[in-house]
Coordinates of C-alpha atoms and ligand atoms in Angstrom, one line a residue:
M103 CA -44.3 -119.4 -21.0
D104 CA -47.5 -117.9 -22.5
L105 CA -47.5 -116.7 -26.1
D106 CA -47.2 -113.0 -25.3
S107 CA -44.2 -113.6 -23.0
A108 CA -42.5 -115.8 -25.7
I109 CA -43.0 -113.1 -28.3
R110 CA -41.6 -110.4 -26.0
A111 CA -38.6 -112.7 -25.3
A112 CA -37.9 -113.3 -29.0
A113 CA -38.1 -109.5 -29.6
F114 CA -35.7 -108.7 -26.8
E115 CA -33.2 -111.4 -28.1
R116 CA -33.2 -109.9 -31.5
L117 CA -32.7 -106.4 -30.1
A118 CA -29.7 -107.5 -28.2
E119 CA -28.1 -108.6 -31.5
L120 CA -29.0 -105.3 -33.2
V121 CA -27.6 -102.9 -30.7
R122 CA -24.3 -104.8 -30.5
Y123 CA -23.6 -103.7 -34.1
C124 CA -25.1 -100.3 -33.9
P125 CA -23.2 -98.2 -31.3
D126 CA -24.7 -95.0 -32.7
G127 CA -28.3 -96.0 -32.5
V128 CA -30.3 -98.6 -34.4
P129 CA -31.3 -97.5 -38.0
A130 CA -35.0 -97.6 -38.8
A131 CA -34.3 -100.0 -41.7
E132 CA -32.9 -102.6 -39.3
I133 CA -35.9 -102.3 -37.0
K134 CA -38.2 -102.6 -39.9
S135 CA -36.9 -106.0 -40.7
G136 CA -38.6 -107.3 -37.5
F137 CA -37.8 -110.4 -35.5
I138 CA -38.3 -114.1 -36.1
F139 CA -41.0 -115.8 -34.1
G140 CA -42.0 -119.4 -34.8
D141 CA -42.3 -119.7 -38.6
G142 CA -42.8 -116.1 -39.2
I143 CA -41.4 -112.6 -38.9
L144 CA -43.1 -110.1 -36.6
P145 CA -42.7 -106.3 -36.6
F146 CA -41.2 -104.4 -33.7
R147 CA -43.1 -101.2 -34.0
S148 CA -45.5 -99.2 -36.1
Q149 CA -45.6 -95.6 -37.2
Q150 CA -48.4 -94.8 -34.8
G151 CA -46.0 -95.1 -31.8
I152 CA -47.9 -97.6 -29.6
F153 CA -47.7 -101.1 -31.0
R154 CA -48.7 -104.7 -30.4
P155 CA -48.4 -107.4 -33.1
K156 CA -51.8 -109.0 -33.9
E157 CA -50.5 -112.3 -32.6
M158 CA -50.4 -110.9 -29.0
T159 CA -53.4 -110.4 -26.7
G160 CA -52.0 -108.4 -23.8
G161 CA -50.6 -104.9 -23.5
A162 CA -48.3 -103.0 -25.9
L163 CA -45.1 -104.6 -27.1
S164 CA -43.4 -101.3 -28.0
I165 CA -43.7 -97.6 -27.9
S166 CA -41.8 -95.1 -30.1
T167 CA -41.0 -91.5 -30.3
V168 CA -39.5 -89.9 -33.4
V169 CA -37.5 -86.7 -33.7
P170 CA -38.9 -83.9 -35.8
T171 CA -37.4 -84.0 -39.2
S172 CA -36.3 -80.4 -38.8
G173 CA -35.1 -78.5 -35.8
P174 CA -32.5 -79.4 -33.2
P175 CA -31.6 -83.0 -32.3
R176 CA -33.0 -84.2 -29.0
Y177 CA -30.7 -84.6 -26.0
D178 CA -30.7 -86.1 -22.6
D179 CA -31.9 -83.0 -20.9
E180 CA -35.5 -84.1 -21.5
I181 CA -35.2 -86.2 -18.4
A182 CA -34.8 -84.0 -15.3
S183 CA -31.8 -85.0 -13.3
D184 CA -33.9 -85.9 -10.3
E185 CA -36.3 -88.1 -12.2
N186 CA -35.8 -91.8 -12.9
F187 CA -38.2 -92.2 -15.8
F188 CA -39.0 -91.0 -19.3
V189 CA -42.3 -89.3 -19.8
Y190 CA -44.3 -90.6 -22.7
R191 CA -47.5 -89.2 -24.1
Y192 CA -50.8 -91.0 -25.0
R193 CA -51.8 -90.9 -28.6
D194 CA -54.1 -87.9 -28.9
N195 CA -57.3 -89.9 -29.6
G196 CA -58.6 -90.3 -26.1
P197 CA -57.8 -92.6 -23.3
Q198 CA -60.3 -95.2 -24.6
S199 CA -58.7 -95.5 -28.0
F200 CA -57.3 -98.9 -28.9
D201 CA -53.6 -97.7 -28.8
N202 CA -54.0 -96.1 -25.4
Q203 CA -55.7 -99.1 -24.0
L204 CA -52.6 -101.1 -25.0
L205 CA -50.5 -98.8 -22.9
R206 CA -52.9 -99.0 -20.0
K207 CA -53.0 -102.7 -20.1
A208 CA -49.2 -102.9 -20.2
Y209 CA -49.2 -100.8 -17.1
R210 CA -51.8 -102.9 -15.3
D211 CA -50.0 -106.2 -16.2
Q212 CA -46.6 -104.6 -15.6
S213 CA -45.5 -106.1 -19.0
P214 CA -42.0 -105.5 -20.1
I215 CA -42.1 -103.3 -23.2
I216 CA -39.6 -101.8 -25.7
Y217 CA -39.0 -98.1 -26.0
F218 CA -37.7 -96.9 -29.4
R219 CA -36.5 -93.4 -28.7
G220 CA -35.8 -91.4 -31.8
I221 CA -32.5 -89.7 -31.6
A222 CA -32.2 -88.5 -35.2
P223 CA -34.3 -89.0 -38.3
A224 CA -34.6 -92.8 -38.9
L225 CA -32.4 -93.6 -35.9
Y226 CA -33.4 -95.0 -32.6
D227 CA -31.9 -95.6 -29.2
V228 CA -33.6 -98.7 -27.9
F229 CA -34.4 -99.5 -24.3
W230 CA -35.8 -102.7 -23.0
P231 CA -37.3 -104.2 -20.8
C232 CA -39.1 -101.0 -19.8
F233 CA -42.0 -100.8 -17.4
I234 CA -44.8 -98.3 -17.2
T235 CA -44.7 -97.1 -13.6
N236 CA -47.3 -94.4 -13.7
D237 CA -50.4 -94.0 -15.8
D238 CA -52.5 -90.8 -15.7
P239 CA -55.4 -90.9 -18.2
V240 CA -56.4 -87.4 -17.3
S241 CA -53.1 -85.8 -18.4
G242 CA -52.4 -88.6 -20.9
L243 CA -48.9 -89.0 -19.6
I244 CA -47.2 -92.2 -18.5
H245 CA -43.8 -92.8 -16.9
V246 CA -41.5 -95.3 -18.5
E247 CA -38.7 -96.8 -16.4
V248 CA -35.9 -98.8 -17.9
G249 CA -35.5 -102.2 -16.3
V250 CA -32.3 -103.6 -14.9
A251 CA -31.6 -106.2 -17.4
A252 CA -31.2 -103.5 -20.0
L253 CA -27.9 -102.4 -18.5
D254 CA -26.5 -105.6 -17.0
L255 CA -26.9 -104.3 -13.5
A256 CA -28.6 -107.4 -12.3
E257 CA -26.1 -107.8 -9.4
L258 CA -27.7 -104.8 -7.6
K259 CA -29.9 -106.0 -4.8
S260 CA -32.5 -103.4 -3.8
P261 CA -35.1 -102.5 -6.4
A262 CA -35.3 -98.9 -5.2
V263 CA -31.5 -98.5 -5.5
E264 CA -31.6 -100.3 -8.8
R265 CA -33.9 -97.9 -10.4
K266 CA -31.7 -95.0 -9.5
Y267 CA -28.7 -96.7 -10.7
V268 CA -30.3 -97.8 -13.9
M269 CA -31.6 -94.3 -14.7
R270 CA -28.3 -92.8 -13.9
A271 CA -26.7 -95.2 -16.3
V272 CA -29.3 -94.4 -18.9
R273 CA -28.6 -90.7 -18.5
Q274 CA -24.9 -91.4 -18.8
R275 CA -25.4 -93.4 -21.9
L276 CA -27.5 -90.7 -23.5
H277 CA -24.8 -88.2 -22.6
Q278 CA -22.0 -90.2 -24.1
Q279 CA -24.0 -90.9 -27.2
Q280 CA -24.7 -87.2 -27.6
F281 CA -21.0 -86.4 -27.1
R282 CA -19.9 -89.0 -29.6
R283 CA -22.4 -87.8 -32.2
M284 CA -21.4 -84.1 -31.9
V285 CA -17.6 -84.9 -31.9
L286 CA -17.7 -87.3 -34.8
R287 CA -19.9 -85.0 -36.8
A288 CA -17.5 -82.0 -36.2
Y289 CA -14.6 -84.1 -37.5
R290 CA -16.6 -85.4 -40.5
E291 CA -16.5 -88.9 -39.2
R292 CA -12.7 -89.3 -39.4
C293 CA -9.9 -90.0 -37.0
T294 CA -8.2 -86.6 -36.5
I295 CA -4.8 -88.3 -36.7
C296 CA -4.9 -90.9 -39.4
R297 CA -8.2 -89.9 -41.2
L298 CA -9.7 -93.4 -40.9
R299 CA -13.4 -93.0 -41.6
E300 CA -14.8 -96.4 -40.5
T301 CA -17.3 -95.1 -37.9
R302 CA -17.4 -98.4 -36.1
L303 CA -13.7 -97.9 -35.3
L304 CA -14.1 -94.3 -34.3
Q305 CA -14.5 -93.0 -30.8
A306 CA -15.0 -89.6 -29.2
A307 CA -12.1 -89.1 -26.8
H308 CA -12.2 -86.6 -23.9
I309 CA -9.2 -84.3 -23.8
L310 CA -9.8 -83.6 -20.1
P311 CA -11.2 -86.7 -18.6
D312 CA -14.9 -87.2 -17.9
R313 CA -14.4 -87.1 -14.2
D314 CA -12.8 -83.7 -14.4
E315 CA -15.5 -81.2 -13.7
R316 CA -14.4 -79.2 -16.7
G317 CA -14.5 -82.4 -18.7
L318 CA -17.7 -81.2 -20.3
A319 CA -19.4 -83.2 -23.1
E320 CA -18.7 -80.3 -25.5
V321 CA -16.9 -80.6 -28.8
P322 CA -13.9 -78.4 -27.8
N323 CA -13.1 -81.0 -25.1
G324 CA -13.3 -83.8 -27.7
L325 CA -11.3 -85.5 -30.4
S326 CA -12.4 -87.9 -32.9
L327 CA -10.0 -90.8 -32.8
C328 CA -9.8 -94.3 -34.1
S329 CA -9.5 -97.1 -31.5
I330 CA -5.8 -97.4 -31.7
H331 CA -5.0 -93.7 -31.5
H332 CA -7.6 -93.3 -28.8
G333 CA -5.9 -96.1 -26.8
A334 CA -2.5 -94.5 -27.3
F335 CA -3.8 -91.1 -26.3
D336 CA -5.4 -92.3 -23.1
A337 CA -2.3 -94.3 -22.2
N338 CA -0.1 -91.2 -22.8
L339 CA 1.8 -93.1 -25.5
L340 CA 0.7 -90.3 -27.8
G341 CA 0.2 -86.6 -27.0
I342 CA -1.3 -83.7 -28.9
S343 CA 0.4 -80.4 -28.2
P344 CA -1.5 -77.1 -27.8
D345 CA -0.5 -76.2 -31.4
F346 CA -2.1 -79.4 -32.6
A347 CA 1.1 -81.5 -33.3
V348 CA 1.1 -85.2 -32.7
Q349 CA 3.9 -86.4 -30.4
L350 CA 4.8 -90.0 -29.7
S351 CA 6.3 -91.1 -26.4
P352 CA 10.1 -91.6 -26.6
R353 CA 9.5 -95.2 -25.7
L354 CA 7.5 -95.8 -28.8
L355 CA 9.8 -93.8 -31.0
E356 CA 12.8 -95.9 -29.9
D357 CA 11.1 -99.2 -30.4
H358 CA 11.1 -101.1 -33.7
D359 CA 8.3 -103.3 -34.7
G360 CA 5.9 -104.2 -37.4
P361 CA 3.7 -101.9 -39.6
M362 CA 1.2 -101.0 -36.8
L363 CA 4.0 -99.3 -34.8
E364 CA 6.0 -98.0 -37.8
Q365 CA 3.2 -96.8 -40.0
G366 CA 0.2 -96.7 -37.7
L367 CA 1.9 -94.7 -34.9
K368 CA 5.5 -93.5 -35.5
A369 CA 4.7 -92.2 -39.0
F370 CA 2.4 -89.6 -37.4
H371 CA 5.0 -88.2 -35.0
G372 CA 5.3 -84.5 -35.8
T373 CA 2.3 -84.3 -38.1
H374 CA -0.6 -82.1 -37.3
I375 CA -4.1 -83.3 -36.5
N376 CA -6.9 -82.5 -39.0
L377 CA -9.1 -79.8 -37.4
P378 CA -12.9 -79.5 -37.7
Q379 CA -14.0 -77.0 -40.3
R380 CA -15.8 -74.8 -37.8
E381 CA -13.4 -72.9 -35.5
A382 CA -15.9 -73.2 -32.6
D383 CA -15.4 -77.0 -32.8
H384 CA -11.6 -76.9 -32.6
P385 CA -10.1 -78.5 -29.6
S386 CA -9.5 -76.1 -26.8
R387 CA -5.8 -75.1 -26.6
D388 CA -6.1 -74.7 -22.8
Y389 CA -7.4 -78.2 -22.4
L390 CA -4.8 -79.6 -24.8
E391 CA -2.0 -77.8 -22.9
E392 CA -3.1 -79.3 -19.6
R393 CA -3.4 -82.7 -21.1
Y394 CA -0.1 -82.4 -22.9
A395 CA 1.7 -81.5 -19.7
A396 CA 0.4 -84.8 -18.2
F397 CA 1.6 -86.7 -21.3
R398 CA 5.1 -85.1 -21.0
S399 CA 5.4 -85.8 -17.3
V400 CA 4.6 -89.5 -18.0
A401 CA 6.6 -89.8 -21.2
Ligands
ZN568 ZN1 -6.4 -93.0 -36.1

């Protein structure tokens, strides 16, 4: 393996570790600590957006976009639904500038690059390996496609089909992340049932499932739940009535077991969930009613 490829591989390996512990995006501080290569530590990215460590000789290692510090957060609608790529803009100092040449070289060599996509101030969604599949020096726009390895879809055979699948998966992931962020924020990063506030154990549950066409990724169709309450809710072991009361299934209520069942589940029977502050964020009573009927029919 040549030096550039070895450096890229080391960067990808470190990123795989980082994203595992950062379900809500990788904080800038983590990225800033770089990755180990040989005896030293190399940076992943620079403020300028297009970056290659000085140890490398080929095209860019990474590209970055940041969110504006004010204004609305960015969402997945920046990628049109019929497109299979992100659009990235050259640095505005001409196609011959050093940075833009790094982009163009990565395109010519089809080098795998990293895309740090800002999703909130100092927070990034990270995609790799990405490939530049179109380079237009006149408009200064490039297309960035996410490679298969990024999403463990290596079993797919045809490259053309792969790309579609990958981008659909990317879009889905952005969608889910957006839903999670909005729901958790509305509930002030707590489980609506037990008030646990460890975000790594919190999930955004859909009231009406994702596959339901009304199962929109909107806050009134969501509940912020810890892993155990989310699991119980999805398994219809726990229901939430349209007037926001927590109900346990008779089976659980009749059972006797250790503290997880007694205090973690049964103790919440008959209590009310903690609602978001904004009324517009409250769970929809209609959705809850429909879901609660399903819980009752199973329980
Ligand atoms: Zn909980």
